[in-house]
Each structure stands twice: as C-alpha cells, then as structure tokens.
Short mmCIF file of C-alpha atoms in Angstrom, two decimals:
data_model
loop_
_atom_site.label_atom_id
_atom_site.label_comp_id
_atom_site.label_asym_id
_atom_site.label_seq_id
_atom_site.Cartn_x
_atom_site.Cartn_y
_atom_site.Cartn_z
CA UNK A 1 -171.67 230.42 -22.62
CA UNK A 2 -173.96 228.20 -24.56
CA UNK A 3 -172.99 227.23 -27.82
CA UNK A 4 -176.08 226.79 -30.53
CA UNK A 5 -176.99 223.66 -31.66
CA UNK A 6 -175.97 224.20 -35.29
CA UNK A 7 -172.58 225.23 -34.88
CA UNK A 8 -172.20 222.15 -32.58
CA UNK A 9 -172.97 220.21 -35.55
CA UNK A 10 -170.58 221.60 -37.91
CA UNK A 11 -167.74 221.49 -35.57
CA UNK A 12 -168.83 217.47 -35.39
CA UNK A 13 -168.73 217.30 -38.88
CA UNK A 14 -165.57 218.79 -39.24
CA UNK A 15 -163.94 216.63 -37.14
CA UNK A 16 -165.53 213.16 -38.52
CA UNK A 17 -164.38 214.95 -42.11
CA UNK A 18 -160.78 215.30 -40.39
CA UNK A 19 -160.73 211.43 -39.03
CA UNK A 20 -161.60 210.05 -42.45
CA UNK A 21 -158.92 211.90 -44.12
CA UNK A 22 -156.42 210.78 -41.47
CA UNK A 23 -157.36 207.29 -41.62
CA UNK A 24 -157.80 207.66 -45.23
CA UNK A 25 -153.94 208.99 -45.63
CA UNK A 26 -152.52 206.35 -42.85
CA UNK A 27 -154.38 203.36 -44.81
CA UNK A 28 -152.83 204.51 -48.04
CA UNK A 29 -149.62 205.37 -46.88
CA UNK A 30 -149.82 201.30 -45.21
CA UNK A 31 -150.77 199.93 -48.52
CA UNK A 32 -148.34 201.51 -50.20
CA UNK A 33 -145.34 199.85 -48.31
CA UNK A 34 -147.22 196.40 -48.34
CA UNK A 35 -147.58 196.13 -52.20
CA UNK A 36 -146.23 196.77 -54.79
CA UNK A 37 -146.83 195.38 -58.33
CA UNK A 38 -144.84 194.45 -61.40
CA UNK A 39 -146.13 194.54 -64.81
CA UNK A 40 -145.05 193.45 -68.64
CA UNK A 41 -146.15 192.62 -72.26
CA UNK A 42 -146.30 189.38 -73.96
CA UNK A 43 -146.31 189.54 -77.90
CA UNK A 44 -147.95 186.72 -79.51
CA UNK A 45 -147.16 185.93 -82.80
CA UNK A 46 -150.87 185.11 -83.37
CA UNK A 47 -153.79 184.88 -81.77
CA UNK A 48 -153.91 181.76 -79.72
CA UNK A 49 -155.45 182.41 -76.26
CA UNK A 50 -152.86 182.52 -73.53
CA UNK A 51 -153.43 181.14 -70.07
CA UNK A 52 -150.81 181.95 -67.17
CA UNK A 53 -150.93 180.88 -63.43
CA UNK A 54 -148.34 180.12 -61.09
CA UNK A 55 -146.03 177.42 -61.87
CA UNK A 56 -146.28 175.07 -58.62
CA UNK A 57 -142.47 174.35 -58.54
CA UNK A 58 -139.83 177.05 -59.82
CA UNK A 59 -139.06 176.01 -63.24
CA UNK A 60 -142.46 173.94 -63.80
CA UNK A 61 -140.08 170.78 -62.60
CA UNK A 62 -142.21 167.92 -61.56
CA UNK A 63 -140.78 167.41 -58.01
CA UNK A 64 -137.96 169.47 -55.48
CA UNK A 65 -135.72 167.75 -53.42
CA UNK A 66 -134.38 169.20 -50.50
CA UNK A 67 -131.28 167.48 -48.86
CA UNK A 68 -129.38 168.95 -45.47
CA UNK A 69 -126.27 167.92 -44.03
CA UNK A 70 -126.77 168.27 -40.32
CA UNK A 71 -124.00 169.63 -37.65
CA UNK A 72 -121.12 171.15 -40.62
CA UNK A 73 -118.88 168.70 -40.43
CA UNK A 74 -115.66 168.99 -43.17
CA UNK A 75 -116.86 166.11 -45.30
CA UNK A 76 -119.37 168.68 -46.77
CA UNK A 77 -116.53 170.75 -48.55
CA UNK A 78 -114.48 168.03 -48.90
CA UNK A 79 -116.54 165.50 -50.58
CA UNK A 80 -120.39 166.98 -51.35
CA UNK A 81 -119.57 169.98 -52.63
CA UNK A 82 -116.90 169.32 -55.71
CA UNK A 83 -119.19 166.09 -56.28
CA UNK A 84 -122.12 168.64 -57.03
CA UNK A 85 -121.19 171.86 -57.34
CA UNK A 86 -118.02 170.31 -59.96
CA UNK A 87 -114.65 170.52 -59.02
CA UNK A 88 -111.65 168.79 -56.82
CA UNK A 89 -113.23 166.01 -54.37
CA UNK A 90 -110.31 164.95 -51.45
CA UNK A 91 -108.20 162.19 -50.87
CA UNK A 92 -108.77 160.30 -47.68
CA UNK A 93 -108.74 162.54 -45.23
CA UNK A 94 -108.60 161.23 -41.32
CA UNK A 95 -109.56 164.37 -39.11
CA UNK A 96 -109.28 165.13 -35.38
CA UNK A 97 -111.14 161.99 -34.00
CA UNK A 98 -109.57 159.74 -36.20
CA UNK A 99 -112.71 159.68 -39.04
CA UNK A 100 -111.78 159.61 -42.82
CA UNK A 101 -113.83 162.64 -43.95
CA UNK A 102 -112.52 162.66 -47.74
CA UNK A 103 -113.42 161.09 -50.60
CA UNK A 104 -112.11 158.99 -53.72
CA UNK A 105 -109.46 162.09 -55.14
CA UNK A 106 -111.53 162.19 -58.25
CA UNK A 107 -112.34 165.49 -60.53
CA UNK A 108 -116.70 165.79 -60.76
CA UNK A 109 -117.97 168.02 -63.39
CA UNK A 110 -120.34 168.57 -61.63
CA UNK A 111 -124.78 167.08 -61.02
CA UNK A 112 -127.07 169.09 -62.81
CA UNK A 113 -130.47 169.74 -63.48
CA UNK A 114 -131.93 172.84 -66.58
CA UNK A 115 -133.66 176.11 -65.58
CA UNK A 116 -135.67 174.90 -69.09
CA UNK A 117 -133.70 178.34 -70.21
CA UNK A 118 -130.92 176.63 -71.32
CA UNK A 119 -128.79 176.56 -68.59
CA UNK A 120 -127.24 173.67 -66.32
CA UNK A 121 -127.48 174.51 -62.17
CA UNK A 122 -125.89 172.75 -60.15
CA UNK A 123 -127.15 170.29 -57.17
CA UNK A 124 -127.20 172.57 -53.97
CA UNK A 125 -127.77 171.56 -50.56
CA UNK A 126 -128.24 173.08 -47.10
CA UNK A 127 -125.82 173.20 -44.02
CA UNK A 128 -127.37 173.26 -40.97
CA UNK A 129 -124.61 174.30 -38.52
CA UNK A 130 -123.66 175.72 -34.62
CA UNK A 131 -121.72 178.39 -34.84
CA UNK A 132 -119.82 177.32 -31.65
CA UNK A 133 -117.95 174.56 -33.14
CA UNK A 134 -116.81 176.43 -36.99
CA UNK A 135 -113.12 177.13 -36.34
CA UNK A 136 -110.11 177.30 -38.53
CA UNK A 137 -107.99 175.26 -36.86
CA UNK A 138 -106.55 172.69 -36.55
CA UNK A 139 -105.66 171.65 -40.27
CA UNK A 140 -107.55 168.19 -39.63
CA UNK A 141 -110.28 169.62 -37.86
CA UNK A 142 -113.72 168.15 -37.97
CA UNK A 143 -115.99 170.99 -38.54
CA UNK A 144 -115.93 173.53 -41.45
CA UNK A 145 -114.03 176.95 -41.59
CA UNK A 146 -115.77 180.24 -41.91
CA UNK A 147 -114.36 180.47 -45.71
CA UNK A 148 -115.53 177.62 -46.31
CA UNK A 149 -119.13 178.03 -45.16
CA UNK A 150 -119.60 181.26 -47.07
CA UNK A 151 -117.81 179.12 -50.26
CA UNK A 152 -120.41 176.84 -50.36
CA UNK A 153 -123.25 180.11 -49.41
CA UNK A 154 -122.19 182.46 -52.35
CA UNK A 155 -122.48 179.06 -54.51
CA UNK A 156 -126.07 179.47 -53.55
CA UNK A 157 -126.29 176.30 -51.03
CA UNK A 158 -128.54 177.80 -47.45
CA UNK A 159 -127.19 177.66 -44.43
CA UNK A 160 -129.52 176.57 -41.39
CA UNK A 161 -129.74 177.27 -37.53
CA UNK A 162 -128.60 174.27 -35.73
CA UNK A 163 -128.02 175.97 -32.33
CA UNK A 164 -125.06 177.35 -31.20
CA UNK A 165 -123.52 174.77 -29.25
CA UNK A 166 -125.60 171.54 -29.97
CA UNK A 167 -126.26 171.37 -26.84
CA UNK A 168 -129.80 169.01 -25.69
CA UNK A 169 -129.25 168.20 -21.99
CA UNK A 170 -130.60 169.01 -18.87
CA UNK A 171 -130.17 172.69 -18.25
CA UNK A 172 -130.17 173.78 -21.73
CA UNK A 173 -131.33 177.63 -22.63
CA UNK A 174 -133.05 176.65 -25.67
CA UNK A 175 -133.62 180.71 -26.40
CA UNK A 176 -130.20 181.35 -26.17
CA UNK A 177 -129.39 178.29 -28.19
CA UNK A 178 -131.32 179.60 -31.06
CA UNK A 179 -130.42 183.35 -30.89
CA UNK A 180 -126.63 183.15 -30.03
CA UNK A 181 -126.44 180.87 -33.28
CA UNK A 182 -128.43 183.37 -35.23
CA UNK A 183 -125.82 186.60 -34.04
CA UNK A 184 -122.61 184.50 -34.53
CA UNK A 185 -123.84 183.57 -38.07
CA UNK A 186 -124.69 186.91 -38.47
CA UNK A 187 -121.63 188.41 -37.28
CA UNK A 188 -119.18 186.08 -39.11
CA UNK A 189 -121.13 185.46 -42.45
CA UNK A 190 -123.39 188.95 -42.70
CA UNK A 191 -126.75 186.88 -43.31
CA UNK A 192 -129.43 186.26 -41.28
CA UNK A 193 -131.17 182.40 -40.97
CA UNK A 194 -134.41 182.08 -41.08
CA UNK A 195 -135.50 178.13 -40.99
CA UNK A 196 -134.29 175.84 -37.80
CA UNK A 197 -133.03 172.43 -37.46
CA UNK A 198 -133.48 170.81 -33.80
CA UNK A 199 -130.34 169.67 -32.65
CA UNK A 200 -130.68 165.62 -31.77
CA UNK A 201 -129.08 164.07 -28.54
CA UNK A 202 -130.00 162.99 -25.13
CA UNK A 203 -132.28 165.71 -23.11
CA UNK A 204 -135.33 165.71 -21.19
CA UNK A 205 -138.31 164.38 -22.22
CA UNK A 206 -139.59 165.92 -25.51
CA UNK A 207 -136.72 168.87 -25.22
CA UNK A 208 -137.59 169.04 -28.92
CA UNK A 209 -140.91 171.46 -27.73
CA UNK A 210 -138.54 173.71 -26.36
CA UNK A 211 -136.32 174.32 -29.42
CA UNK A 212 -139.22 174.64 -31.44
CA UNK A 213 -141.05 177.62 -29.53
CA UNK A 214 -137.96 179.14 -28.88
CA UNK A 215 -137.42 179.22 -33.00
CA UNK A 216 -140.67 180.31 -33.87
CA UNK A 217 -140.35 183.24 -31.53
CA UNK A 218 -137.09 184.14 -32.60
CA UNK A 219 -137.30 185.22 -36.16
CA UNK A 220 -137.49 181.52 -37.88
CA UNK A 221 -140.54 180.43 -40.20
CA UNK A 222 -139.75 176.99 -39.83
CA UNK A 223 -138.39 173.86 -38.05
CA UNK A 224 -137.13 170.63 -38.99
CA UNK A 225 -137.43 168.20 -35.54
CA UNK A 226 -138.35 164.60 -34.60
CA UNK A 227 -142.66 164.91 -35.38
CA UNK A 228 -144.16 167.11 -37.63
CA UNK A 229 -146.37 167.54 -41.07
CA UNK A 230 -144.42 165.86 -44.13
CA UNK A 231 -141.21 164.89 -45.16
CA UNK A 232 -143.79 164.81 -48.26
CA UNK A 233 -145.67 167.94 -49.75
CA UNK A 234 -148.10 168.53 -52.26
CA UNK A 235 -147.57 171.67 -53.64
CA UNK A 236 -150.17 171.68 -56.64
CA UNK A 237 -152.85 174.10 -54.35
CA UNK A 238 -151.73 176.29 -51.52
CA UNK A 239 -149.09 174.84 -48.59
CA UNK A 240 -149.79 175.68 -45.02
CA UNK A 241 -146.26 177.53 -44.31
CA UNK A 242 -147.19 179.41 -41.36
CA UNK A 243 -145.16 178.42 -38.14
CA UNK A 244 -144.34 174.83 -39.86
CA UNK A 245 -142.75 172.11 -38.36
CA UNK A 246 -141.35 169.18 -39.96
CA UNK A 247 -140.99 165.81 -39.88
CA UNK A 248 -136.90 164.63 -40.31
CA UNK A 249 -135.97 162.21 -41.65
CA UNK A 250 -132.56 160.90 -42.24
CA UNK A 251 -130.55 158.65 -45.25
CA UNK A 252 -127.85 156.65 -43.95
CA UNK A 253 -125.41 154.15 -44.61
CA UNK A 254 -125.26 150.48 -43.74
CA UNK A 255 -122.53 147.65 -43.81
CA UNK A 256 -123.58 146.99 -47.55
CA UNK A 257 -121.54 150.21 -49.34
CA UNK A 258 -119.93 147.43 -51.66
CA UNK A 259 -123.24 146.79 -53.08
CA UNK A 260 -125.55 149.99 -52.43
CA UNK A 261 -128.23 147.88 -51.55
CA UNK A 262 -129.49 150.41 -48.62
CA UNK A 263 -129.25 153.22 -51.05
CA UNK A 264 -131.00 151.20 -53.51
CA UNK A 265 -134.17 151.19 -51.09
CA UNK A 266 -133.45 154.85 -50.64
CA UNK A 267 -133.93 155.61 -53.88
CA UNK A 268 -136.60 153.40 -54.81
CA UNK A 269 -138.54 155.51 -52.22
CA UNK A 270 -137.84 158.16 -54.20
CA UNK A 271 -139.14 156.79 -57.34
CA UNK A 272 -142.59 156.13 -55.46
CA UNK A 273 -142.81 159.43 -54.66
CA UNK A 274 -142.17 160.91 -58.00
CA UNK A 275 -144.56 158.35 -59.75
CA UNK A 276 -147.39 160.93 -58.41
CA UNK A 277 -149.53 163.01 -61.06
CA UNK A 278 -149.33 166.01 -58.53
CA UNK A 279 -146.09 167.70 -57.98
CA UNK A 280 -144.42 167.29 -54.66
CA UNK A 281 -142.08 168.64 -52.46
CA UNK A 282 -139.99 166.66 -50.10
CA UNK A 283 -136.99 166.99 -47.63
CA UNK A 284 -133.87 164.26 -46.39
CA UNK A 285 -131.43 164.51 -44.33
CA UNK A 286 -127.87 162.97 -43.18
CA UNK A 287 -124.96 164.44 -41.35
CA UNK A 288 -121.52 163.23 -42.76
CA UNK A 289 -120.63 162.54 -46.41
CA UNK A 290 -116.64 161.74 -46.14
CA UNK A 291 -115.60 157.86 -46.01
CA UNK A 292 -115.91 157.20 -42.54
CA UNK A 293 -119.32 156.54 -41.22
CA UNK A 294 -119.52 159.46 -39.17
CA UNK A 295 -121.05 158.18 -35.78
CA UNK A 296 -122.83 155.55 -37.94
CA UNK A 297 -125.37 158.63 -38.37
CA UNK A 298 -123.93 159.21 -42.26
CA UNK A 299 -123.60 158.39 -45.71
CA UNK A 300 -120.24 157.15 -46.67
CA UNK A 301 -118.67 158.78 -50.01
CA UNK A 302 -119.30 156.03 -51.90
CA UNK A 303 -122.53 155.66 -50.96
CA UNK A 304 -123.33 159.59 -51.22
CA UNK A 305 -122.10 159.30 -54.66
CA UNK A 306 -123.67 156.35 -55.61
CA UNK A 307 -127.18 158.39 -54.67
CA UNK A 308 -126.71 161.47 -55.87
CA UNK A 309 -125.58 160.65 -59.90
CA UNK A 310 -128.11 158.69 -59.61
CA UNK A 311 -130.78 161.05 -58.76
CA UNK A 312 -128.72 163.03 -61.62
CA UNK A 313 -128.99 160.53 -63.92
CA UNK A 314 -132.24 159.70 -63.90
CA UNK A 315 -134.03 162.99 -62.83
CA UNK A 316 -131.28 165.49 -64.33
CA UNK A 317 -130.57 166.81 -67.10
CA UNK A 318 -128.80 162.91 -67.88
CA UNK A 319 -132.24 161.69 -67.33
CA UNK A 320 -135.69 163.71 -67.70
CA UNK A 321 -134.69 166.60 -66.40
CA UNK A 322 -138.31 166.98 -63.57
CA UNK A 323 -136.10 167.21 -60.35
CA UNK A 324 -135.36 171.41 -58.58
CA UNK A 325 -132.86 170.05 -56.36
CA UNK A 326 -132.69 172.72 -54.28
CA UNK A 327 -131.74 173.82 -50.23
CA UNK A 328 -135.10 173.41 -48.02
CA UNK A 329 -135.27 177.37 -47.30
CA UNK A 330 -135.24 178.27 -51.42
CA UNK A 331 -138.13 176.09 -51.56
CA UNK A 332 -139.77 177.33 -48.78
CA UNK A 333 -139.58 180.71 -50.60
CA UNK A 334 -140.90 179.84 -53.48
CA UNK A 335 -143.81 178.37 -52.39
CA UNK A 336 -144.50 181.38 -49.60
CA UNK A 337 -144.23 183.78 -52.66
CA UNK A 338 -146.13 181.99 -54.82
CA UNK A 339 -149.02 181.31 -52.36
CA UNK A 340 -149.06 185.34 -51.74
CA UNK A 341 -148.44 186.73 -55.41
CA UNK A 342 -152.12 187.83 -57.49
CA UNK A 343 -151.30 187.67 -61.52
CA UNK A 344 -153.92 189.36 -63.47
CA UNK A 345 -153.79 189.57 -67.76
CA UNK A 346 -156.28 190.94 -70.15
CA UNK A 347 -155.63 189.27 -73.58
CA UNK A 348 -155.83 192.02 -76.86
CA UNK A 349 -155.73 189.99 -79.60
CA UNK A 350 -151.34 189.53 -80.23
CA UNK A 351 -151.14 191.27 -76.83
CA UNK A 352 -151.31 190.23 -73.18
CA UNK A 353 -150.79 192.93 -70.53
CA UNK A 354 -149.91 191.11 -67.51
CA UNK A 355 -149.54 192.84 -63.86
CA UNK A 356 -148.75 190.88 -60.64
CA UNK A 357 -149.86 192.16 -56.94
CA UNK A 358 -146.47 191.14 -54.70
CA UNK A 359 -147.15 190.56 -51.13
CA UNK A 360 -144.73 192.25 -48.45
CA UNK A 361 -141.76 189.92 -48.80
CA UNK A 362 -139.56 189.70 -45.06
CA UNK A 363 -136.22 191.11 -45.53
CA UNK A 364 -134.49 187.52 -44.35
CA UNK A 365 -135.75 186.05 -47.58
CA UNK A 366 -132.70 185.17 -49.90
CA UNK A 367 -134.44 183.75 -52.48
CA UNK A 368 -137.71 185.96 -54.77
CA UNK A 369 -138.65 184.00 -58.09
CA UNK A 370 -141.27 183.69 -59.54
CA UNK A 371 -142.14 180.83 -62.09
CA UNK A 372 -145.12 181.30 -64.33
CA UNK A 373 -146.45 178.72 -66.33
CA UNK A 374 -147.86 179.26 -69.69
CA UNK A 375 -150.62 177.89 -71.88
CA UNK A 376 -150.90 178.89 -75.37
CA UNK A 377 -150.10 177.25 -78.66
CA UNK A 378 -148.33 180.32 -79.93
CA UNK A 379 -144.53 181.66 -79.53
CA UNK A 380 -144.19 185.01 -77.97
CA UNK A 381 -141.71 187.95 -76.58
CA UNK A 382 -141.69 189.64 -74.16
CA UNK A 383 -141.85 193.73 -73.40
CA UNK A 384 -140.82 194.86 -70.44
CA UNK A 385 -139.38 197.57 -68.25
CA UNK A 386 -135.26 197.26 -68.06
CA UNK A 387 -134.98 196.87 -64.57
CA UNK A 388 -137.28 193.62 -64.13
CA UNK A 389 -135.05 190.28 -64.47
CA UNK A 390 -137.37 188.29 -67.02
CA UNK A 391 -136.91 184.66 -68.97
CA UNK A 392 -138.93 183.33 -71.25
CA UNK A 393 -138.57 180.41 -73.43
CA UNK A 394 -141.47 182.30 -76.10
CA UNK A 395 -139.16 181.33 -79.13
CA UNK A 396 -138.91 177.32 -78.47
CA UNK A 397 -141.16 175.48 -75.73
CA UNK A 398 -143.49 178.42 -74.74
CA UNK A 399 -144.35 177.34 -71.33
CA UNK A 400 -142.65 179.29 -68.86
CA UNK A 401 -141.55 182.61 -67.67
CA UNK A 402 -139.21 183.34 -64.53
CA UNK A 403 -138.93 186.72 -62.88
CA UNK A 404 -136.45 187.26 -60.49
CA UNK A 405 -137.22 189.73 -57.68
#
C-alpha cells in the first residue's frame, strides 16, 4: 500500500521532534552532573567597587613550596614530622642497616605559616612510598608502619605512588608496579593516589618512559621523574596540568653539616626564586631526614632542621608570612580547580551577588579550595547558605575569601 506524501512528512517530523527532545533531555541530564554552582552575598559597608578573581596561590601567599621525602623511610616520623607538624623529635635512633634515623631528642612547637584568617598551619610534606616495603616490624625497622603513614595522612601531609616494590631493573612490569602500589595503599590506608613518583635505580635505558605511561594510564594526573617541565612554575595565568611530568630535583647533604654551607646554597636558590614579581610554584625533593646520611642520597637532621626554620623564619609566620608550604598533590589541586572554576558578580550598590560555575571535580581529589582574592577599599560580610564552608577576612585586611568544597 502506498502511503501519501503528506502523512510521510508528518511521521518525519514527528520523529526529528522526538530526537531533539531526546538529545535535548540526555544533554541536560549531562550538564547537570558536570556542574554545579555555588553562590553568596557580600555586604559592603559602602560603596567602594569590589573586584574578585581567583587568587593564584591558596591564601594569596606569594610562592608554594612543595617538598617530598622519597621511598618512606622511618626518619620521616621520627625526625620531619614532630620538627613540623610540633611535637616529640627522637633520640638517635640506629635502624636495621645500621643508619641513625633519629634526631637531636628535642620538643618542636612546631613551623608555621597563616591562612591570613588567623590561624597557624603547620609545614606539611608528601611521602612518596612502595607499599611492599611498609611493615611493622621489626622495632628498628627502616621503613614506616601503616599507623604511622596514616598519622602523618590525617595530619593532612599526601602520600605518593612510588611503586610497589621499587623495583627499576631489567624485567620490571612497570604496570603492575604502578597499580599493585595503588591497591595495597588502597587496601591498607582506604585512599586512593593520584600523582606518581618514578622510582630511581639502575634499569634499562630510559626505564623512566615506562613508569611514566604506565602512570598516566593508570589513574595518576601526574609524574615526578628524571626530565620534565619545571621544578619552577608560574602560576599567575593558567598551568598546563594535563598529563604533566616533572622535572626532580633533589636537596642533599654534604660533608659540611657543621657549617650548613650546602644548605646555605640551597636556600639562597630559594631566595632567587621568590625575588620574582609573579607568584610561583615549585617542588624539592630528598629521601632521608634522620642523622645518618641515608645512602648519601639525604639530608641529615641537622641539616633538615637547619633548612626548614629557616624557610620558617624568614617566609613564615616568624618572617613575612608569603610561603603555602604545602604537599605537591594539594597544590596540584588548587591550581586544577582554579584553572576550571568561572566566578561571575554583579555589584548593587552595598551588595555583590557572587555565583561560581564548578567544573566536574575527580573523586581522587583530596583537596577543593578555593581562594578568592579581593579588591575593594571597603570592609564587608558575608551572606551565605549554611552548608557552604566560607572565610573572609571583610572586618580587617579585606582581601581574601576561602571556600572549602
């Protein structure tokens, strides 16, 4: 039977009708799990006009610092931690192979830099660790415990993927390197790592390639390995995050500890760096922190604590208070977020309504703040729903306002 023309074109439109809805429905129903958006009040208290924009750094500082200690070794909880963090720092401490991982037996209270809130944080740092060698026993063991790992995590210091076993030679399963380390950490500590530090030893020719595809592919964002962009950042305009891999490099110990001359140059590196007008972002690493010069590929207590009150002192809140010292993967974060986030205001006289556009954050982030930075001669408030986590410092410096996601 022949259908007429006419009814061949409704049925046609019909259908495209029914495919517009559909993809209509699908595209909103897409959008709506991608975004989502957070809005508030600021209350002048007159009518000064307001400016706000992303602050490049969380808490407007000047310049983050990023410091790992490679491989977990025991000297982290025994020595870096109390230093920073405040607390009991070990006696001498000889472990397993003989190494003094322990410290001077002195109380810290503690290295600090200000949220600009009014509150102290403390220094953090990351771990990167394998999995395969974190043990309990025996009492003078080299590498950290579980406990103590997730001690130094709930204190808010980030714990990288090191590979499970270390291993680098001939042979190696690079994959299985990266995503037996990932489970075990999982498993043990109920987190998931996201950024990747490539194991150093002997292996075949640029074995470094292999760790680094196989952690891309596997659920990192990032890798720390022998080449690569940085250790340096500028972070005043938008940082290329996507698949990065960077540069290491290391601060270690000489024969001079008496004196601190190598740290010294360390740190007068550091002061070059900070001189710049743009803020920056850059990364160090080391491996052992106890009094022994762990494999002569460490920092010896002294000279660890010789470095860091410095930094304290002079880029604290002892000193001018410019430094986020902060765990490589919080910065990371911070900078992925803010590179994502859209803030839009519309100014009423005493009133700015203020709505930001959040991106689809992945569910291994740890870390969701956002820093705003604000420009207006005026003190304000601020209005907002209960269940967004909001500082301002309206009533004395009016510059800056943190959310917390």
């Amino acid at each position: 039977m022949k259908i007429p023309s006419f009814q061949i074109k409704v049925l046609l439109f019909i259908l495209i009708l029914l495919l517009q809805c559909s993809f209509h429905a699908v595209y909103s129903q897409n959008n709506s799990v991608k975004s989502k958006t957070i809005s508030f009040k600021i209350k002048l208290k007159s009518e000064s006009k307001v400016e706000i924009k992303a602050s490049p750094l969380k808490f407007n500082k000047h310049f983050a610092y990023s410091f790992t200690l490679d491989d977990g070794y025991r000297s982290a909880y025994l020595t870096a931690f109390p230093l920073l963090n405040g607390g009991k720092i070990s006696n001498p401490d000889k472990n397993e192979w003989k190494v003094d991982q322990g410290g001077d037996g002195t109380t810290s209270k503690g290295l600090f830099y200000s949220d600009g809130f009014g509150n102290n944080i403390p220094f953090k740092l990351a771990l990167a660790i394998n999995g395969g060698s974190l043990r309990d026993l025996p009492e003078n063991r080299g590498h950290l415990s579980w406990s103590e790992i997730k001690e130094m995590y709930n204190a808010g210091w980030d714990i990288l993927n090191h590979s499970f076993h270390h291993a680098t030679k001939h042979g190696t399963n690079y994959k299985t390197e990266v995503t037996e380390n990932t489970t075990s950490i999982k498993q043990n500590l109920d987190f998931t790592m996201s950024h990747f530090v490539v194991p150093g030893g002997e292996g075949d020719e640029k074995y470094y390639l292999e760790y680094e595809k196989e952690a891309l592919n596997n659920g990192h964002f990032s890798v720390a390995s022998y080449y690569g962009t940085g250790p340096v950042y500028k972070v005043n305009s938008k940082v290329n995050l996507d698949e990065m891999i960077s540069a290491r490099t290391f601060v270690l110990s000489s024969k001079d500890t008496t004196s601190f001359a190598t740290m010294d140059r360390y740190l007068k590196t550091i002061d070059s760096i900070v001189k710049q007008p743009e803020p920056v972002w850059f990364n160090d690493f080391t491996h052992g922190t106890g009094n022994g010069n762990l494999w002569n590929l460490s920092m010896r207590f002294p000279d660890f604590k010789y470095y860091m009150t410095t930094l304290a002192d002079k880029y604290g809140t002892k000193g001018n208070d410019s430094i986020w010292m902060a765990p490589w993967q919080e910065v990371y974060e911070y900078i992925w977020l803010r590179d994502r986030i859209k803030i839009e205001y519309k100014q009423n006289k005493k009133e700015v309504e203020v709505t930001i556009i959040l991106p689809e954050i992945p569910e291994t982030f740890r870390h969701k703040d956002i820093s705003l930075n604000i420009e207006t001669s005026s003190k304000f408030e601020i209005e907002s729903a209960r269940d967004l986590k909001i500082k301002e410092d309206g009533r004395t410096n009016h510059k800056q306002i943190l959310i917390q996601l």
